[in-house]
Amino acid sequence: MEQHVRTLGRDNLSELESVERLLASIGPAAFEADVRFLSNLHTVDTESAIQSISRLTHPSIIGMSDTPFQIFQRLCDDLVVRVPLLLQRPSYRYRNGDSTAVPFELWLDIVRHAREFFDPAGLDAEFLIARMREGCSRQEAFDALISSKRPK
């Protein structure tokens, strides 16, 4: 088995959610432009850790939905064209319709970027501050936050 490969699992569901939410909020074209921009800033090290990404094919499997997965597939293809030595690593050489890979450091840069756009705690704090500025007490603001999160 290849060393230094990280697969999508329960421990990084929040990372996956941030990436998926960013794509949903800005759209596929803008998301792909952002990912490519970050990739161009990234220096590819052929020996560095790899983030393996699986396509969501079944609810019991942790994976990425089709649109972002396809963007990451194209990103991987571009990285391999840019640095052909990546093909010496099985994760890049054996990618297919249900799995792809990117350098782990690039993955982390993309996740950080996604979290800048979507920070649930930050959104909650902004909501609470807005309610308190409207004259609500802390308890009333908190109750309004809870109520806003309940399904209607």
Short mmCIF file of C-alpha atoms in Angstrom, two decimals:
data_model
loop_
_atom_site.label_atom_id
_atom_site.label_comp_id
_atom_site.label_asym_id
_atom_site.label_seq_id
_atom_site.Cartn_x
_atom_site.Cartn_y
_atom_site.Cartn_z
CA MET A 1 0.00 0.00 0.00
CA GLU A 2 1.16 3.49 -0.82
CA GLN A 3 2.44 5.53 2.11
CA HIS A 4 1.16 8.96 3.09
CA VAL A 5 -2.29 8.63 1.54
CA ARG A 6 -5.25 10.10 3.36
CA THR A 7 -8.71 8.95 2.32
CA LEU A 8 -12.02 10.68 2.94
CA GLY A 9 -13.43 9.42 6.21
CA ARG A 10 -15.53 10.42 9.18
CA ASP A 11 -12.69 12.49 10.59
CA ASN A 12 -12.81 14.91 7.68
CA LEU A 13 -16.53 15.17 7.00
CA SER A 14 -16.42 18.83 8.00
CA GLU A 15 -13.74 19.44 5.35
CA LEU A 16 -15.87 17.74 2.72
CA GLU A 17 -18.95 19.69 3.82
CA SER A 18 -17.08 23.01 3.57
CA VAL A 19 -15.90 22.22 0.04
CA GLU A 20 -19.36 21.07 -1.07
CA ARG A 21 -21.04 24.16 0.46
CA LEU A 22 -18.60 26.52 -1.21
CA LEU A 23 -19.35 24.96 -4.59
CA ALA A 24 -23.09 25.22 -3.92
CA SER A 25 -22.84 28.86 -2.89
CA ILE A 26 -20.56 30.24 -5.64
CA GLY A 27 -21.32 27.80 -8.46
CA PRO A 28 -19.19 25.24 -10.32
CA ALA A 29 -17.39 27.69 -12.65
CA ALA A 30 -16.27 30.03 -9.86
CA PHE A 31 -15.35 27.06 -7.65
CA GLU A 32 -13.22 25.53 -10.39
CA ALA A 33 -11.54 28.90 -11.01
CA ASP A 34 -10.73 29.19 -7.29
CA VAL A 35 -9.37 25.64 -7.14
CA ARG A 36 -7.21 26.18 -10.23
CA PHE A 37 -5.90 29.48 -8.83
CA LEU A 38 -4.91 27.77 -5.57
CA SER A 39 -3.35 24.93 -7.56
CA ASN A 40 -1.22 27.37 -9.56
CA LEU A 41 0.06 28.87 -6.30
CA HIS A 42 0.94 25.40 -5.01
CA THR A 43 4.39 23.90 -5.50
CA VAL A 44 3.90 20.21 -6.20
CA ASP A 45 6.16 17.87 -4.27
CA THR A 46 6.08 14.38 -5.77
CA GLU A 47 6.91 12.84 -2.38
CA SER A 48 4.31 14.69 -0.31
CA ALA A 49 1.19 13.21 1.27
CA ILE A 50 -1.85 12.63 -0.92
CA GLN A 51 -5.54 13.27 -0.33
CA SER A 52 -7.45 10.49 -2.05
CA ILE A 53 -10.97 11.55 -3.05
CA SER A 54 -13.78 9.10 -3.77
CA ARG A 55 -16.95 9.79 -5.69
CA LEU A 56 -20.13 9.43 -3.66
CA THR A 57 -21.58 6.26 -5.17
CA HIS A 58 -23.61 4.99 -2.23
CA PRO A 59 -24.93 6.63 0.97
CA SER A 60 -22.81 4.30 3.09
CA ILE A 61 -19.59 5.51 1.43
CA ILE A 62 -18.01 8.82 2.34
CA GLY A 63 -17.36 10.62 -0.89
CA MET A 64 -17.78 13.78 -2.89
CA SER A 65 -20.81 14.52 -5.06
CA ASP A 66 -20.45 14.43 -8.85
CA THR A 67 -19.80 18.09 -9.72
CA PRO A 68 -16.98 18.81 -7.27
CA PHE A 69 -15.55 15.34 -7.89
CA GLN A 70 -15.31 16.07 -11.62
CA ILE A 71 -13.58 19.37 -10.86
CA PHE A 72 -11.05 17.54 -8.68
CA GLN A 73 -10.57 14.95 -11.44
CA ARG A 74 -9.69 17.72 -13.90
CA LEU A 75 -7.43 19.30 -11.29
CA CYS A 76 -5.60 15.99 -10.84
CA ASP A 77 -5.21 15.63 -14.61
CA ASP A 78 -3.75 19.14 -14.79
CA LEU A 79 -1.33 18.40 -11.96
CA VAL A 80 -0.14 15.24 -13.71
CA VAL A 81 0.41 17.18 -16.94
CA ARG A 82 2.29 19.85 -14.97
CA VAL A 83 4.39 17.33 -13.01
CA PRO A 84 4.52 13.97 -14.86
CA LEU A 85 6.60 12.44 -12.05
CA LEU A 86 3.36 12.22 -10.05
CA LEU A 87 2.51 9.16 -12.14
CA GLN A 88 5.13 7.25 -10.17
CA ARG A 89 2.67 7.32 -7.26
CA PRO A 90 -0.14 4.73 -7.51
CA SER A 91 -2.80 7.21 -6.29
CA TYR A 92 -2.21 9.36 -9.36
CA ARG A 93 -1.50 6.52 -11.79
CA TYR A 94 -4.60 4.47 -10.97
CA ARG A 95 -7.22 7.21 -10.67
CA ASN A 96 -10.51 6.41 -12.37
CA GLY A 97 -14.17 7.42 -12.58
CA ASP A 98 -14.69 6.84 -8.85
CA SER A 99 -11.39 7.99 -7.34
CA THR A 100 -8.90 10.76 -7.82
CA ALA A 101 -6.15 12.40 -5.81
CA VAL A 102 -4.57 15.76 -5.05
CA PRO A 103 -1.60 16.73 -2.92
CA PHE A 104 -2.68 16.85 0.71
CA GLU A 105 -1.30 20.37 1.22
CA LEU A 106 -3.35 21.61 -1.75
CA TRP A 107 -6.44 19.91 -0.30
CA LEU A 108 -5.85 21.76 2.98
CA ASP A 109 -5.49 25.07 1.11
CA ILE A 110 -8.79 24.42 -0.67
CA VAL A 111 -10.51 23.50 2.61
CA ARG A 112 -9.17 26.66 4.29
CA HIS A 113 -10.42 28.71 1.36
CA ALA A 114 -13.84 27.03 1.59
CA ARG A 115 -14.03 27.68 5.33
CA GLU A 116 -13.32 31.36 4.77
CA PHE A 117 -16.52 31.48 2.73
CA PHE A 118 -18.55 29.19 4.96
CA ASP A 119 -17.93 29.38 8.68
CA PRO A 120 -21.01 28.09 10.54
CA ALA A 121 -19.81 29.43 13.89
CA GLY A 122 -19.09 32.81 12.33
CA LEU A 123 -22.54 32.91 10.74
CA ASP A 124 -24.15 32.08 14.09
CA ALA A 125 -22.14 34.81 15.82
CA GLU A 126 -23.17 37.36 13.18
CA PHE A 127 -26.82 36.33 13.62
CA LEU A 128 -26.61 36.75 17.41
CA ILE A 129 -24.89 40.14 17.14
CA ALA A 130 -27.48 41.38 14.64
CA ARG A 131 -30.35 40.37 16.96
CA MET A 132 -28.73 42.00 19.98
CA ARG A 133 -28.21 45.21 17.98
CA GLU A 134 -31.92 45.11 17.20
CA GLY A 135 -32.56 45.25 20.95
CA CYS A 136 -32.93 41.56 21.81
CA SER A 137 -31.41 40.24 25.00
CA ARG A 138 -28.76 37.51 24.72
CA GLN A 139 -31.35 34.89 25.61
CA GLU A 140 -33.83 36.21 23.04
CA ALA A 141 -31.12 36.30 20.37
CA PHE A 142 -30.10 32.73 21.22
CA ASP A 143 -33.73 31.56 21.12
CA ALA A 144 -34.13 33.25 17.72
CA LEU A 145 -31.01 31.45 16.47
CA ILE A 146 -32.33 28.08 17.61
CA SER A 147 -35.72 28.79 16.08
CA SER A 148 -34.12 29.80 12.75
CA LYS A 149 -32.37 26.42 12.56
CA ARG A 150 -35.49 24.32 13.14
CA PRO A 151 -37.16 22.90 10.05
CA LYS A 152 -40.39 24.64 9.21
#
